[in-house]
Amino acid sequence: MPTADLGPLTAFAENTPTKASGGGRDFVVVRRGEGAFVLDHECQHLGAPLSKGHVDGDTIVCPWHRATFALTDGALLEPPGLNCQRAYATSLEDGALIVAWDEEAEPHPAPDMTSTDTDPRHAVVLGAGAAGITAAESLRAFGFGGELTVIDREKAAPYDRTKLSKGLTEDAEKVRLRSDAWLERHQVAMRHEEVESIDPHTRTVTFADGETLSADILIVAPGSEPNRLGVPGAQSPRVITLRSAEDAQVLSSAIAGTKRAAIIGTGFIGLEAATVLSGQGVKVTVIGRDEVPFAQILGERIGARLKREQEAEGVTFVRGDVEEIETDEDMPRAVLLEDGTRITADLVVMAVGVRPRSGILSGVEPEKDGGVTVGADLSLPGCQGVYLAGDIARLPTAWGSIRVEHWRFAQQLGRLAAKAVVTGDARYEGAPFFWTKQQASGSYVYLGHAEAWDDIVYEGDADGGKDFAAYYVEGGRITAVFGHGMADKLSALERQMSREGPLPREAAPA
C-alpha cells in the first residue's frame, strides 16, 4: 500500500484546512489534537480546493458551492454533487503525519449502495433532474433494496442542468451525472419516455402511448416547464428557452453565426446567458420590465451592481414589453416592443421564468405559483407512499412554507424524500442555497430565503468590491444573505442557518 510523509503534525494549524502533497497527490489536512483527518484536496463537484473550505465540527464545507463532507470518512452530507471525498488512513511516525491509500480506490467514490432484491416493493421516481436522480441514488444509499425505476423524457438525463446557462455545455455526455453502466450496476432501470399523467391515489403512471405502470412508492420530481410569451414569433426554433440539453446544443451551435442576441428576461438564467454570450463576442441586448434587474429579489443596490458589471462587458439593457418577435423563415430578425422600439437580433433567448409541471398530477390542485403543498417529510397529503421533490414541492421549513427553484435545494429534497421512504421519519433541516455566475470573477452566492425584508445591512463594498455580504432582515431576523468572496464567513453562516434557521439581527455587522 503506497504511503506519503506529509511532514510534522505540528506544522499543521489546529482545526484549519491545509493543503499538503505527497506521492503525486494533493490532500487537505485538518489537524485535531494529536491526530488529523485527511481527504482528497479537490471537491468532487467541480474541483474546488478544500484547503480554502470551512471546518464546522466534524465536517468540511466546499468554498465554492457548499457541498459538505464528513471529515471522518469523506461521506457527502450536503450537495451539490453525488460523490464522496476519499478519506485516507493516517498514522504518526516520529511526529510525522503519514497517509496511506489503496491504488485502486477512487478519489471521489460514490456512496455505498445496498444490495438489491431485499425488498418486494417497487419504487418509481418521475424525473432524473437534481431531485429525481438524487432520490433514486439515495434510496439505494439509505438501504432500499426493491425494484427501482426512474422515468425521464429527456434522452440525455441524468445530467447537470446548471451547466446549461452557466457554461453553455454543448455535449450533454460531458455533464452526465451517472452513466448507463453505473445505473445498471446498481439496478436502477432508466426509462426515457413521456408521461401523460400520474394518479397519486393509486400510484399509477400513465405514459403518452397509453401504457401504465404501478408503484408501491412514488417520488414525483418532474421539474419545471419554461414559460413562453404569447406573442407572434415566440415559437420559432431559434427562440430558445435554455431549459434542456437540447436547448443548450441549439444555442451552442447557433453562436458561431450570431452577431446580435436578444435576451427576454432579467432573471438569473437570462443574465447568466448574457454573460456567456457576451464572452463569445456576441452583442447582447437584455429586455425586461424593471429598470434595475433583481431589485425585487436582492434590492436596488445589488441589482445596480450586477447591471453595471454586465454593461461594462458590452451588454445593453432595454426596458419594455415585447409585442412581437419578427422572423423570416423561422429565423428571428428582431424583437419589437410595445413602445415601437425595434431590437435587431438573429438569436433570441426567452428567459421569463418557469412553472412546475404540477399538471401531471391528476386530482391535485396546485397553488397559484404551480407548487403543491406537502408534509414535512415531502409526503403528499391523502396519498400514501407518494412524495414530491424539487421545484414542485412547497414544504414547511424554518423560513415558513416555501418553494425553491434551485439545483442544490432540489438535491436536498431528493435526498430527503429517499430518507422518508426508508426511515419513515424525515424533515428539512438545511438552508436554501444557490450560486450564480455573472460577469464578476467567481460566483455570487445566496443563502437562506427572503421574499420580503425591512432592511438590508451591508458588509464590505457592495457597490463594486470583491468581498461583500448583504444581510436581509425581516422582523429582527436575518432571513437571507447574498454575497461574493468571503467564503469562510458565508460558509459559516450557511452552516449556522442550517442548524438554526433565520438568525438574530445581531449576527450581521453593526
Short mmCIF file of C-alpha atoms in Angstrom, two decimals:
data_model
loop_
_atom_site.label_atom_id
_atom_site.label_comp_id
_atom_site.label_asym_id
_atom_site.label_seq_id
_atom_site.Cartn_x
_atom_site.Cartn_y
_atom_site.Cartn_z
CA MET A 1 0.00 0.00 0.00
CA PRO A 2 1.55 3.36 -1.04
CA THR A 3 2.28 5.94 1.65
CA ALA A 4 3.39 9.55 1.82
CA ASP A 5 5.08 11.60 4.53
CA LEU A 6 3.27 14.93 4.84
CA GLY A 7 5.71 16.39 7.35
CA PRO A 8 5.49 17.10 11.08
CA LEU A 9 1.99 17.05 12.51
CA THR A 10 2.85 20.18 14.48
CA ALA A 11 3.31 22.06 11.19
CA PHE A 12 -0.45 21.92 10.63
CA ALA A 13 -2.58 24.50 12.42
CA GLU A 14 -5.27 23.10 14.67
CA ASN A 15 -8.69 22.71 13.03
CA THR A 16 -7.57 24.60 9.91
CA PRO A 17 -7.86 23.04 6.42
CA THR A 18 -4.38 22.94 4.91
CA LYS A 19 -3.11 21.68 1.57
CA ALA A 20 -0.37 19.04 1.62
CA SER A 21 1.20 17.00 -1.16
CA GLY A 22 2.97 13.67 -1.36
CA GLY A 23 3.20 10.63 -3.58
CA GLY A 24 1.95 12.65 -6.54
CA ARG A 25 -1.28 13.52 -4.74
CA ASP A 26 -2.79 16.61 -3.13
CA PHE A 27 -4.56 16.34 0.21
CA VAL A 28 -6.48 18.56 2.58
CA VAL A 29 -5.36 18.04 6.17
CA VAL A 30 -7.35 19.07 9.25
CA ARG A 31 -5.36 18.57 12.42
CA ARG A 32 -7.33 17.62 15.51
CA GLY A 33 -5.17 17.32 18.63
CA GLU A 34 -2.65 14.51 18.25
CA GLY A 35 -4.20 13.26 15.01
CA ALA A 36 -5.55 14.51 11.71
CA PHE A 37 -8.25 13.96 9.13
CA VAL A 38 -7.02 13.71 5.54
CA LEU A 39 -9.21 13.86 2.42
CA ASP A 40 -8.59 14.39 -1.29
CA HIS A 41 -7.92 18.06 -1.91
CA GLU A 42 -10.26 18.76 -4.85
CA CYS A 43 -14.01 18.78 -4.22
CA GLN A 44 -15.94 16.06 -6.04
CA HIS A 45 -18.36 18.59 -7.52
CA LEU A 46 -16.24 20.99 -9.60
CA GLY A 47 -12.75 20.63 -8.18
CA ALA A 48 -12.70 23.47 -5.65
CA PRO A 49 -9.69 23.45 -3.27
CA LEU A 50 -10.95 22.17 0.06
CA SER A 51 -7.96 23.82 1.75
CA LYS A 52 -9.95 27.03 1.18
CA GLY A 53 -13.02 25.42 2.76
CA HIS A 54 -14.64 25.88 6.15
CA VAL A 55 -14.39 23.41 9.03
CA ASP A 56 -17.60 23.07 11.03
CA GLY A 57 -17.34 20.47 13.79
CA ASP A 58 -16.52 17.17 12.13
CA THR A 59 -17.40 18.44 8.65
CA ILE A 60 -15.68 20.43 5.92
CA VAL A 61 -17.60 22.75 3.57
CA CYS A 62 -16.57 23.39 -0.03
CA PRO A 63 -15.73 27.10 -0.54
CA TRP A 64 -17.48 27.35 -3.91
CA HIS A 65 -20.88 25.66 -3.77
CA ARG A 66 -21.06 24.43 -0.15
CA ALA A 67 -21.00 20.68 -0.64
CA THR A 68 -20.38 19.33 2.86
CA PHE A 69 -18.37 16.24 3.79
CA ALA A 70 -17.71 14.24 6.95
CA LEU A 71 -14.08 14.61 7.96
CA THR A 72 -14.08 11.11 9.41
CA ASP A 73 -14.81 9.20 6.20
CA GLY A 74 -15.42 11.76 3.43
CA ALA A 75 -19.15 10.98 3.18
CA LEU A 76 -21.23 13.53 1.29
CA LEU A 77 -23.59 15.14 3.81
CA GLU A 78 -24.91 18.06 1.74
CA PRO A 79 -24.95 18.53 -2.05
CA PRO A 80 -24.24 19.65 -4.74
CA GLY A 81 -22.76 16.62 -6.40
CA LEU A 82 -23.37 12.96 -5.75
CA ASN A 83 -19.98 11.58 -4.75
CA CYS A 84 -17.94 11.47 -1.57
CA GLN A 85 -14.35 12.52 -0.89
CA ARG A 86 -11.76 9.79 -0.45
CA ALA A 87 -10.56 9.64 3.16
CA TYR A 88 -7.02 8.45 3.92
CA ALA A 89 -5.70 6.25 6.69
CA THR A 90 -3.24 8.15 8.86
CA SER A 91 -0.51 7.33 11.35
CA LEU A 92 2.29 9.13 13.18
CA GLU A 93 5.92 8.12 12.82
CA ASP A 94 8.40 10.13 14.88
CA GLY A 95 5.98 13.05 14.84
CA ALA A 96 5.45 12.95 11.08
CA LEU A 97 1.98 12.58 9.56
CA ILE A 98 1.88 9.54 7.27
CA VAL A 99 -1.01 8.82 4.91
CA ALA A 100 -1.69 5.54 3.13
CA TRP A 101 -4.05 4.61 0.31
CA ASP A 102 -5.28 1.88 -1.93
CA GLU A 103 -4.13 2.49 -5.52
CA GLU A 104 -7.43 1.18 -6.87
CA ALA A 105 -9.63 3.39 -4.70
CA GLU A 106 -11.44 6.21 -6.50
CA PRO A 107 -10.67 9.80 -5.45
CA HIS A 108 -14.39 10.61 -5.37
CA PRO A 109 -16.23 7.38 -4.60
CA ALA A 110 -19.99 7.03 -4.81
CA PRO A 111 -21.77 6.32 -1.51
CA ASP A 112 -22.06 2.67 -0.55
CA MET A 113 -25.15 1.12 -2.12
CA THR A 114 -27.39 -1.55 -0.64
CA SER A 115 -27.76 -4.97 -2.20
CA THR A 116 -30.93 -5.36 -4.24
CA ASP A 117 -33.70 -7.96 -4.22
CA THR A 118 -34.13 -7.50 -0.47
CA ASP A 119 -37.47 -5.67 -0.64
CA PRO A 120 -40.63 -6.71 -2.51
CA ARG A 121 -41.70 -3.13 -3.18
CA HIS A 122 -41.30 -1.25 -6.44
CA ALA A 123 -40.25 2.41 -6.23
CA VAL A 124 -40.79 4.70 -9.21
CA VAL A 125 -39.10 8.09 -9.49
CA LEU A 126 -40.51 10.50 -12.05
CA GLY A 127 -37.77 12.84 -13.22
CA ALA A 128 -34.00 12.43 -13.46
CA GLY A 129 -33.08 16.01 -12.69
CA ALA A 130 -31.42 17.19 -9.49
CA ALA A 131 -34.19 15.92 -7.20
CA GLY A 132 -35.02 12.74 -9.11
CA ILE A 133 -31.57 11.26 -9.64
CA THR A 134 -30.56 12.19 -6.08
CA ALA A 135 -33.70 10.50 -4.76
CA ALA A 136 -33.00 7.34 -6.75
CA GLU A 137 -29.39 7.12 -5.68
CA SER A 138 -30.22 7.98 -2.07
CA LEU A 139 -32.83 5.21 -1.94
CA ARG A 140 -30.04 2.73 -2.62
CA ALA A 141 -27.61 4.51 -0.28
CA PHE A 142 -30.14 4.54 2.59
CA GLY A 143 -30.88 0.83 2.14
CA PHE A 144 -33.84 0.42 -0.22
CA GLY A 145 -33.43 -2.99 -1.85
CA GLY A 146 -36.53 -3.20 -4.00
CA GLU A 147 -37.11 -2.67 -7.71
CA LEU A 148 -36.27 0.90 -8.73
CA THR A 149 -37.36 2.67 -11.92
CA VAL A 150 -36.53 6.24 -12.97
CA ILE A 151 -38.54 7.89 -15.75
CA ASP A 152 -37.47 10.97 -17.69
CA ARG A 153 -38.49 12.16 -21.13
CA GLU A 154 -35.03 13.55 -21.93
CA LYS A 155 -32.68 11.05 -23.56
CA ALA A 156 -29.65 12.84 -22.09
CA ALA A 157 -30.83 12.55 -18.46
CA PRO A 158 -29.45 12.45 -15.86
CA TYR A 159 -27.16 15.47 -16.40
CA ASP A 160 -26.09 18.63 -14.57
CA ARG A 161 -28.60 21.27 -15.67
CA THR A 162 -26.61 24.10 -14.05
CA LYS A 163 -24.04 23.83 -16.84
CA LEU A 164 -26.62 24.88 -19.45
CA SER A 165 -26.82 28.56 -18.52
CA LYS A 166 -23.55 28.90 -16.61
CA GLY A 167 -21.34 27.47 -19.33
CA LEU A 168 -23.47 26.53 -22.36
CA THR A 169 -22.21 22.95 -22.38
CA GLU A 170 -22.97 21.55 -25.83
CA ASP A 171 -22.23 17.87 -25.15
CA ALA A 172 -24.60 16.51 -22.50
CA GLU A 173 -22.38 13.45 -22.05
CA LYS A 174 -19.70 15.69 -20.55
CA VAL A 175 -22.05 16.72 -17.76
CA ARG A 176 -23.77 13.36 -17.27
CA LEU A 177 -24.31 12.68 -13.59
CA ARG A 178 -24.38 8.88 -13.82
CA SER A 179 -23.52 6.62 -16.73
CA ASP A 180 -25.84 3.93 -18.05
CA ALA A 181 -23.35 1.35 -16.78
CA TRP A 182 -23.46 2.84 -13.27
CA LEU A 183 -27.26 2.79 -13.22
CA GLU A 184 -27.34 -0.78 -14.45
CA ARG A 185 -24.77 -1.88 -11.87
CA HIS A 186 -26.99 -0.61 -9.07
CA GLN A 187 -30.14 -1.94 -10.71
CA VAL A 188 -31.71 1.41 -11.45
CA ALA A 189 -33.92 0.95 -14.51
CA MET A 190 -33.94 4.11 -16.64
CA ARG A 191 -36.91 4.73 -18.94
CA HIS A 192 -36.73 7.67 -21.36
CA GLU A 193 -40.41 8.12 -22.10
CA GLU A 194 -43.08 10.81 -21.98
CA VAL A 195 -45.52 10.56 -19.08
CA GLU A 196 -49.07 11.70 -19.73
CA SER A 197 -50.34 11.69 -16.14
CA ILE A 198 -49.92 10.31 -12.64
CA ASP A 199 -52.75 9.17 -10.38
CA PRO A 200 -51.28 9.72 -6.91
CA HIS A 201 -54.18 7.95 -5.19
CA THR A 202 -53.47 4.66 -6.96
CA ARG A 203 -49.76 5.37 -7.58
CA THR A 204 -50.25 4.72 -11.29
CA VAL A 205 -48.13 6.28 -14.04
CA THR A 206 -49.71 6.58 -17.49
CA PHE A 207 -47.34 7.04 -20.42
CA ALA A 208 -48.12 9.02 -23.57
CA ASP A 209 -48.66 5.78 -25.52
CA GLY A 210 -51.28 4.59 -23.02
CA GLU A 211 -49.10 2.10 -21.14
CA THR A 212 -49.45 2.17 -17.36
CA LEU A 213 -47.01 1.40 -14.57
CA SER A 214 -47.94 0.80 -10.93
CA ALA A 215 -45.72 1.56 -7.98
CA ASP A 216 -45.65 0.85 -4.26
CA ILE A 217 -43.63 4.02 -3.70
CA LEU A 218 -43.78 7.06 -5.94
CA ILE A 219 -41.39 10.02 -5.83
CA VAL A 220 -42.58 12.76 -8.17
CA ALA A 221 -39.85 15.19 -9.23
CA PRO A 222 -40.95 16.36 -12.69
CA GLY A 223 -39.13 19.70 -12.67
CA SER A 224 -40.49 22.75 -14.44
CA GLU A 225 -41.51 23.93 -17.88
CA PRO A 226 -40.07 27.21 -19.19
CA ASN A 227 -42.57 29.97 -19.77
CA ARG A 228 -43.02 31.44 -23.25
CA LEU A 229 -44.58 34.77 -24.04
CA GLY A 230 -47.79 34.51 -26.03
CA VAL A 231 -46.62 36.83 -28.80
CA PRO A 232 -46.15 36.22 -32.54
CA GLY A 233 -42.83 34.55 -33.31
CA ALA A 234 -42.32 33.13 -29.82
CA GLN A 235 -42.48 29.54 -31.09
CA SER A 236 -39.66 29.96 -33.62
CA PRO A 237 -36.97 27.23 -33.30
CA ARG A 238 -34.33 29.92 -32.78
CA VAL A 239 -36.22 31.41 -29.85
CA ILE A 240 -34.55 29.31 -27.19
CA THR A 241 -35.68 28.78 -23.60
CA LEU A 242 -32.45 27.20 -22.29
CA ARG A 243 -34.03 24.55 -20.08
CA SER A 244 -32.94 21.27 -21.66
CA ALA A 245 -29.75 19.74 -23.02
CA GLU A 246 -31.27 20.06 -26.48
CA ASP A 247 -31.78 23.81 -25.91
CA ALA A 248 -28.12 24.19 -24.94
CA GLN A 249 -27.00 22.27 -28.03
CA VAL A 250 -29.09 24.50 -30.30
CA LEU A 251 -27.76 27.64 -28.64
CA SER A 252 -24.14 26.48 -28.69
CA SER A 253 -24.29 25.61 -32.39
CA ALA A 254 -26.01 28.92 -33.19
CA ILE A 255 -23.42 31.14 -31.51
CA ALA A 256 -20.89 30.86 -34.36
CA GLY A 257 -23.26 32.59 -36.78
CA THR A 258 -24.75 35.03 -34.30
CA LYS A 259 -23.80 38.70 -34.23
CA ARG A 260 -26.65 40.07 -32.13
CA ALA A 261 -28.70 38.30 -29.48
CA ALA A 262 -31.74 39.48 -27.58
CA ILE A 263 -32.46 38.02 -24.16
CA ILE A 264 -36.00 38.47 -22.91
CA GLY A 265 -35.98 38.42 -19.13
CA THR A 266 -33.70 39.86 -16.46
CA GLY A 267 -33.58 36.93 -14.05
CA PHE A 268 -30.64 34.70 -13.18
CA ILE A 269 -30.92 32.45 -16.25
CA GLY A 270 -31.19 35.43 -18.60
CA LEU A 271 -28.17 37.23 -17.21
CA GLU A 272 -26.11 34.06 -16.97
CA ALA A 273 -26.80 33.56 -20.67
CA ALA A 274 -25.83 37.20 -21.28
CA THR A 275 -22.55 36.55 -19.50
CA VAL A 276 -21.73 33.56 -21.69
CA LEU A 277 -22.86 35.10 -24.98
CA SER A 278 -21.07 38.41 -24.44
CA GLY A 279 -17.96 36.45 -23.58
CA GLN A 280 -18.18 34.84 -27.03
CA GLY A 281 -18.20 38.21 -28.76
CA VAL A 282 -21.96 38.40 -29.32
CA LYS A 283 -23.62 41.81 -28.99
CA VAL A 284 -26.28 41.22 -26.32
CA THR A 285 -29.40 43.23 -25.54
CA VAL A 286 -31.39 42.28 -22.43
CA ILE A 287 -35.08 43.19 -22.41
CA GLY A 288 -37.07 43.45 -19.19
CA ARG A 289 -39.78 45.35 -17.39
CA ASP A 290 -37.64 46.56 -14.48
CA GLU A 291 -35.20 49.45 -14.60
CA VAL A 292 -32.89 47.56 -12.23
CA PRO A 293 -32.65 43.76 -12.55
CA PHE A 294 -33.07 41.73 -9.36
CA ALA A 295 -34.33 44.79 -7.44
CA GLN A 296 -37.28 42.84 -6.03
CA ILE A 297 -35.10 39.84 -5.14
CA LEU A 298 -31.82 41.40 -4.00
CA GLY A 299 -32.58 45.10 -3.59
CA GLU A 300 -31.74 48.01 -5.90
CA ARG A 301 -28.14 48.44 -4.73
CA ILE A 302 -27.12 44.87 -5.54
CA GLY A 303 -29.22 44.85 -8.72
CA ALA A 304 -27.49 48.02 -9.90
CA ARG A 305 -24.09 46.43 -9.25
CA LEU A 306 -24.93 43.38 -11.34
CA LYS A 307 -26.30 45.60 -14.11
CA ARG A 308 -23.12 47.73 -14.18
CA GLU A 309 -20.98 44.60 -14.44
CA GLN A 310 -22.97 43.47 -17.47
CA GLU A 311 -22.83 46.89 -19.10
CA ALA A 312 -19.06 47.01 -18.62
CA GLU A 313 -18.85 43.91 -20.84
CA GLY A 314 -20.95 45.49 -23.59
CA VAL A 315 -24.40 44.19 -22.60
CA THR A 316 -27.23 46.67 -23.27
CA PHE A 317 -30.42 46.84 -21.20
CA VAL A 318 -33.75 47.95 -22.69
CA ARG A 319 -36.91 48.39 -20.65
CA GLY A 320 -40.24 47.43 -22.17
CA ASP A 321 -42.82 44.77 -23.02
CA VAL A 322 -42.40 42.51 -26.04
CA GLU A 323 -45.10 42.80 -28.70
CA GLU A 324 -43.68 40.53 -31.39
CA ILE A 325 -40.61 38.58 -32.45
CA GLU A 326 -40.04 39.22 -36.14
CA THR A 327 -38.99 36.09 -38.03
CA ASP A 328 -38.02 35.20 -41.57
CA GLU A 329 -38.42 31.50 -42.41
CA ASP A 330 -38.42 30.74 -38.67
CA MET A 331 -35.23 32.73 -38.10
CA PRO A 332 -35.51 35.69 -35.69
CA ARG A 333 -34.75 39.08 -37.18
CA ALA A 334 -35.82 41.50 -34.46
CA VAL A 335 -37.78 41.92 -31.24
CA LEU A 336 -40.49 44.57 -31.34
CA LEU A 337 -41.56 46.28 -28.12
CA GLU A 338 -44.96 47.79 -27.40
CA ASP A 339 -43.49 51.31 -27.47
CA GLY A 340 -42.28 50.79 -31.04
CA THR A 341 -38.65 50.03 -30.23
CA ARG A 342 -37.11 47.51 -32.64
CA ILE A 343 -34.14 45.45 -31.44
CA THR A 344 -32.26 43.64 -34.20
CA ALA A 345 -31.36 40.06 -33.27
CA ASP A 346 -30.59 36.84 -35.11
CA LEU A 347 -30.88 34.82 -31.90
CA VAL A 348 -33.43 35.20 -29.10
CA VAL A 349 -33.24 33.64 -25.64
CA MET A 350 -36.53 33.65 -23.75
CA ALA A 351 -35.83 33.60 -20.00
CA VAL A 352 -39.13 34.63 -18.45
CA GLY A 353 -39.30 32.09 -15.67
CA VAL A 354 -40.55 28.55 -15.30
CA ARG A 355 -43.60 26.80 -13.91
CA PRO A 356 -43.61 23.46 -12.06
CA ARG A 357 -45.05 20.54 -14.03
CA SER A 358 -47.73 20.01 -11.39
CA GLY A 359 -50.42 19.45 -14.02
CA ILE A 360 -49.09 15.94 -14.45
CA LEU A 361 -50.70 15.00 -11.09
CA SER A 362 -54.34 14.01 -11.60
CA GLY A 363 -56.79 15.27 -9.00
CA VAL A 364 -54.29 17.58 -7.27
CA GLU A 365 -54.94 21.33 -7.16
CA PRO A 366 -51.66 23.28 -7.27
CA GLU A 367 -51.03 26.64 -5.62
CA LYS A 368 -51.08 29.83 -7.70
CA ASP A 369 -47.35 29.50 -8.40
CA GLY A 370 -47.77 25.92 -9.61
CA GLY A 371 -46.33 24.32 -6.50
CA VAL A 372 -48.01 21.61 -4.42
CA THR A 373 -48.01 21.71 -0.62
CA VAL A 374 -46.51 18.63 1.04
CA GLY A 375 -45.82 17.45 4.57
CA ALA A 376 -42.56 17.92 6.43
CA ASP A 377 -41.39 14.56 5.04
CA LEU A 378 -42.42 15.61 1.48
CA SER A 379 -45.38 13.23 1.52
CA LEU A 380 -48.44 14.22 -0.50
CA PRO A 381 -51.39 14.52 1.93
CA GLY A 382 -54.01 11.83 1.43
CA CYS A 383 -51.82 9.74 -0.88
CA GLN A 384 -49.91 7.04 0.97
CA GLY A 385 -46.48 6.24 -0.43
CA VAL A 386 -46.31 9.36 -2.63
CA TYR A 387 -43.64 12.04 -2.17
CA LEU A 388 -42.88 15.23 -4.10
CA ALA A 389 -39.42 16.74 -4.53
CA GLY A 390 -37.74 19.57 -6.41
CA ASP A 391 -39.42 22.60 -7.98
CA ILE A 392 -42.92 21.21 -7.45
CA ALA A 393 -42.73 20.90 -3.65
CA ARG A 394 -43.86 23.58 -1.20
CA LEU A 395 -42.76 22.42 2.23
CA PRO A 396 -42.58 23.62 5.84
CA THR A 397 -39.17 24.94 6.90
CA ALA A 398 -37.68 27.28 9.46
CA TRP A 399 -38.44 30.03 6.90
CA GLY A 400 -42.11 29.06 6.78
CA SER A 401 -43.79 27.29 3.89
CA ILE A 402 -41.50 27.80 0.89
CA ARG A 403 -40.90 26.58 -2.64
CA VAL A 404 -37.44 27.00 -4.16
CA GLU A 405 -36.32 26.50 -7.77
CA HIS A 406 -32.59 25.87 -7.38
CA TRP A 407 -30.29 22.91 -8.00
CA ARG A 408 -28.83 22.32 -4.55
CA PHE A 409 -32.20 22.63 -2.83
CA ALA A 410 -33.67 20.13 -5.29
CA GLN A 411 -30.87 17.69 -4.48
CA GLN A 412 -31.52 18.19 -0.78
CA LEU A 413 -35.20 17.36 -1.30
CA GLY A 414 -34.39 14.28 -3.36
CA ARG A 415 -32.25 13.01 -0.52
CA LEU A 416 -34.97 13.91 2.00
CA ALA A 417 -37.66 12.03 0.05
CA ALA A 418 -35.49 8.91 -0.07
CA LYS A 419 -34.80 9.14 3.65
CA ALA A 420 -38.53 9.46 4.33
CA VAL A 421 -39.21 6.31 2.29
CA VAL A 422 -36.55 4.24 4.03
CA THR A 423 -36.77 5.53 7.62
CA GLY A 424 -40.33 6.86 7.76
CA ASP A 425 -39.07 9.97 9.53
CA ALA A 426 -37.51 12.95 7.80
CA ARG A 427 -37.83 16.72 7.64
CA TYR A 428 -35.88 19.54 6.01
CA GLU A 429 -33.02 20.64 8.26
CA GLY A 430 -30.84 22.59 5.85
CA ALA A 431 -30.60 26.10 4.49
CA PRO A 432 -31.57 27.01 0.93
CA PHE A 433 -28.51 27.99 -1.11
CA PHE A 434 -27.74 28.80 -4.71
CA TRP A 435 -24.95 30.32 -6.76
CA THR A 436 -24.99 32.37 -9.94
CA LYS A 437 -22.21 33.04 -12.45
CA GLN A 438 -22.44 36.63 -13.57
CA GLN A 439 -19.75 38.82 -15.15
CA ALA A 440 -17.64 39.04 -11.99
CA SER A 441 -14.85 36.54 -11.43
CA GLY A 442 -16.15 33.68 -9.32
CA SER A 443 -19.75 33.15 -8.27
CA TYR A 444 -22.23 35.13 -6.25
CA VAL A 445 -23.93 33.08 -3.56
CA TYR A 446 -27.29 33.33 -1.81
CA LEU A 447 -28.21 31.54 1.39
CA GLY A 448 -31.48 31.44 3.25
CA HIS A 449 -34.80 32.64 1.88
CA ALA A 450 -36.25 36.16 1.80
CA GLU A 451 -39.46 37.06 -0.01
CA ALA A 452 -39.55 40.48 1.67
CA TRP A 453 -37.38 42.47 4.06
CA ASP A 454 -37.45 45.50 6.35
CA ASP A 455 -33.79 46.36 5.94
CA ILE A 456 -30.59 45.31 4.17
CA VAL A 457 -27.33 45.51 6.11
CA TYR A 458 -24.14 45.61 4.06
CA GLU A 459 -20.68 44.36 4.95
CA GLY A 460 -17.79 45.32 2.69
CA ASP A 461 -18.09 47.24 -0.58
CA ALA A 462 -21.40 46.11 -2.05
CA ASP A 463 -21.13 48.54 -4.96
CA GLY A 464 -18.04 47.08 -6.58
CA GLY A 465 -15.78 45.32 -4.10
CA LYS A 466 -14.69 41.72 -4.49
CA ASP A 467 -15.67 40.77 -0.94
CA PHE A 468 -19.05 41.80 0.42
CA ALA A 469 -22.22 40.46 2.01
CA ALA A 470 -25.77 41.80 2.10
CA TYR A 471 -27.91 40.69 5.05
CA TYR A 472 -31.69 40.72 4.51
CA VAL A 473 -33.52 41.47 7.76
CA GLU A 474 -37.22 40.97 8.44
CA GLY A 475 -38.82 41.21 11.87
CA GLY A 476 -35.45 41.40 13.59
CA ARG A 477 -34.20 38.19 11.94
CA ILE A 478 -31.68 37.66 9.14
CA THR A 479 -33.59 35.55 6.66
CA ALA A 480 -31.06 35.57 3.81
CA VAL A 481 -27.54 36.63 2.83
CA PHE A 482 -26.20 37.43 -0.65
CA GLY A 483 -22.51 37.87 -1.22
CA HIS A 484 -19.30 37.46 -3.17
CA GLY A 485 -15.97 36.25 -1.82
CA MET A 486 -15.82 35.96 1.99
CA ALA A 487 -16.02 32.19 1.52
CA ASP A 488 -15.23 31.19 5.09
CA LYS A 489 -17.71 33.61 6.65
CA LEU A 490 -20.50 32.79 4.21
CA SER A 491 -19.93 29.06 4.73
CA ALA A 492 -20.10 29.53 8.50
CA LEU A 493 -23.38 31.43 8.10
CA GLU A 494 -24.80 28.71 5.84
CA ARG A 495 -23.97 26.05 8.44
CA GLN A 496 -25.43 28.17 11.24
CA MET A 497 -28.63 28.74 9.26
CA SER A 498 -28.85 25.01 8.58
CA ARG A 499 -28.98 24.42 12.32
CA GLU A 500 -30.97 27.45 13.48
CA GLY A 501 -32.90 28.84 10.52
CA PRO A 502 -33.14 32.66 10.28
CA LEU A 503 -30.54 34.28 12.52
CA PRO A 504 -30.79 37.12 15.06
CA ARG A 505 -30.16 40.60 13.63
CA GLU A 506 -27.04 40.74 15.80
CA ALA A 507 -25.34 38.19 13.54
CA ALA A 508 -24.92 40.95 10.95
CA PRO A 509 -22.34 43.71 11.39
CA ALA A 510 -23.46 46.80 13.28
#
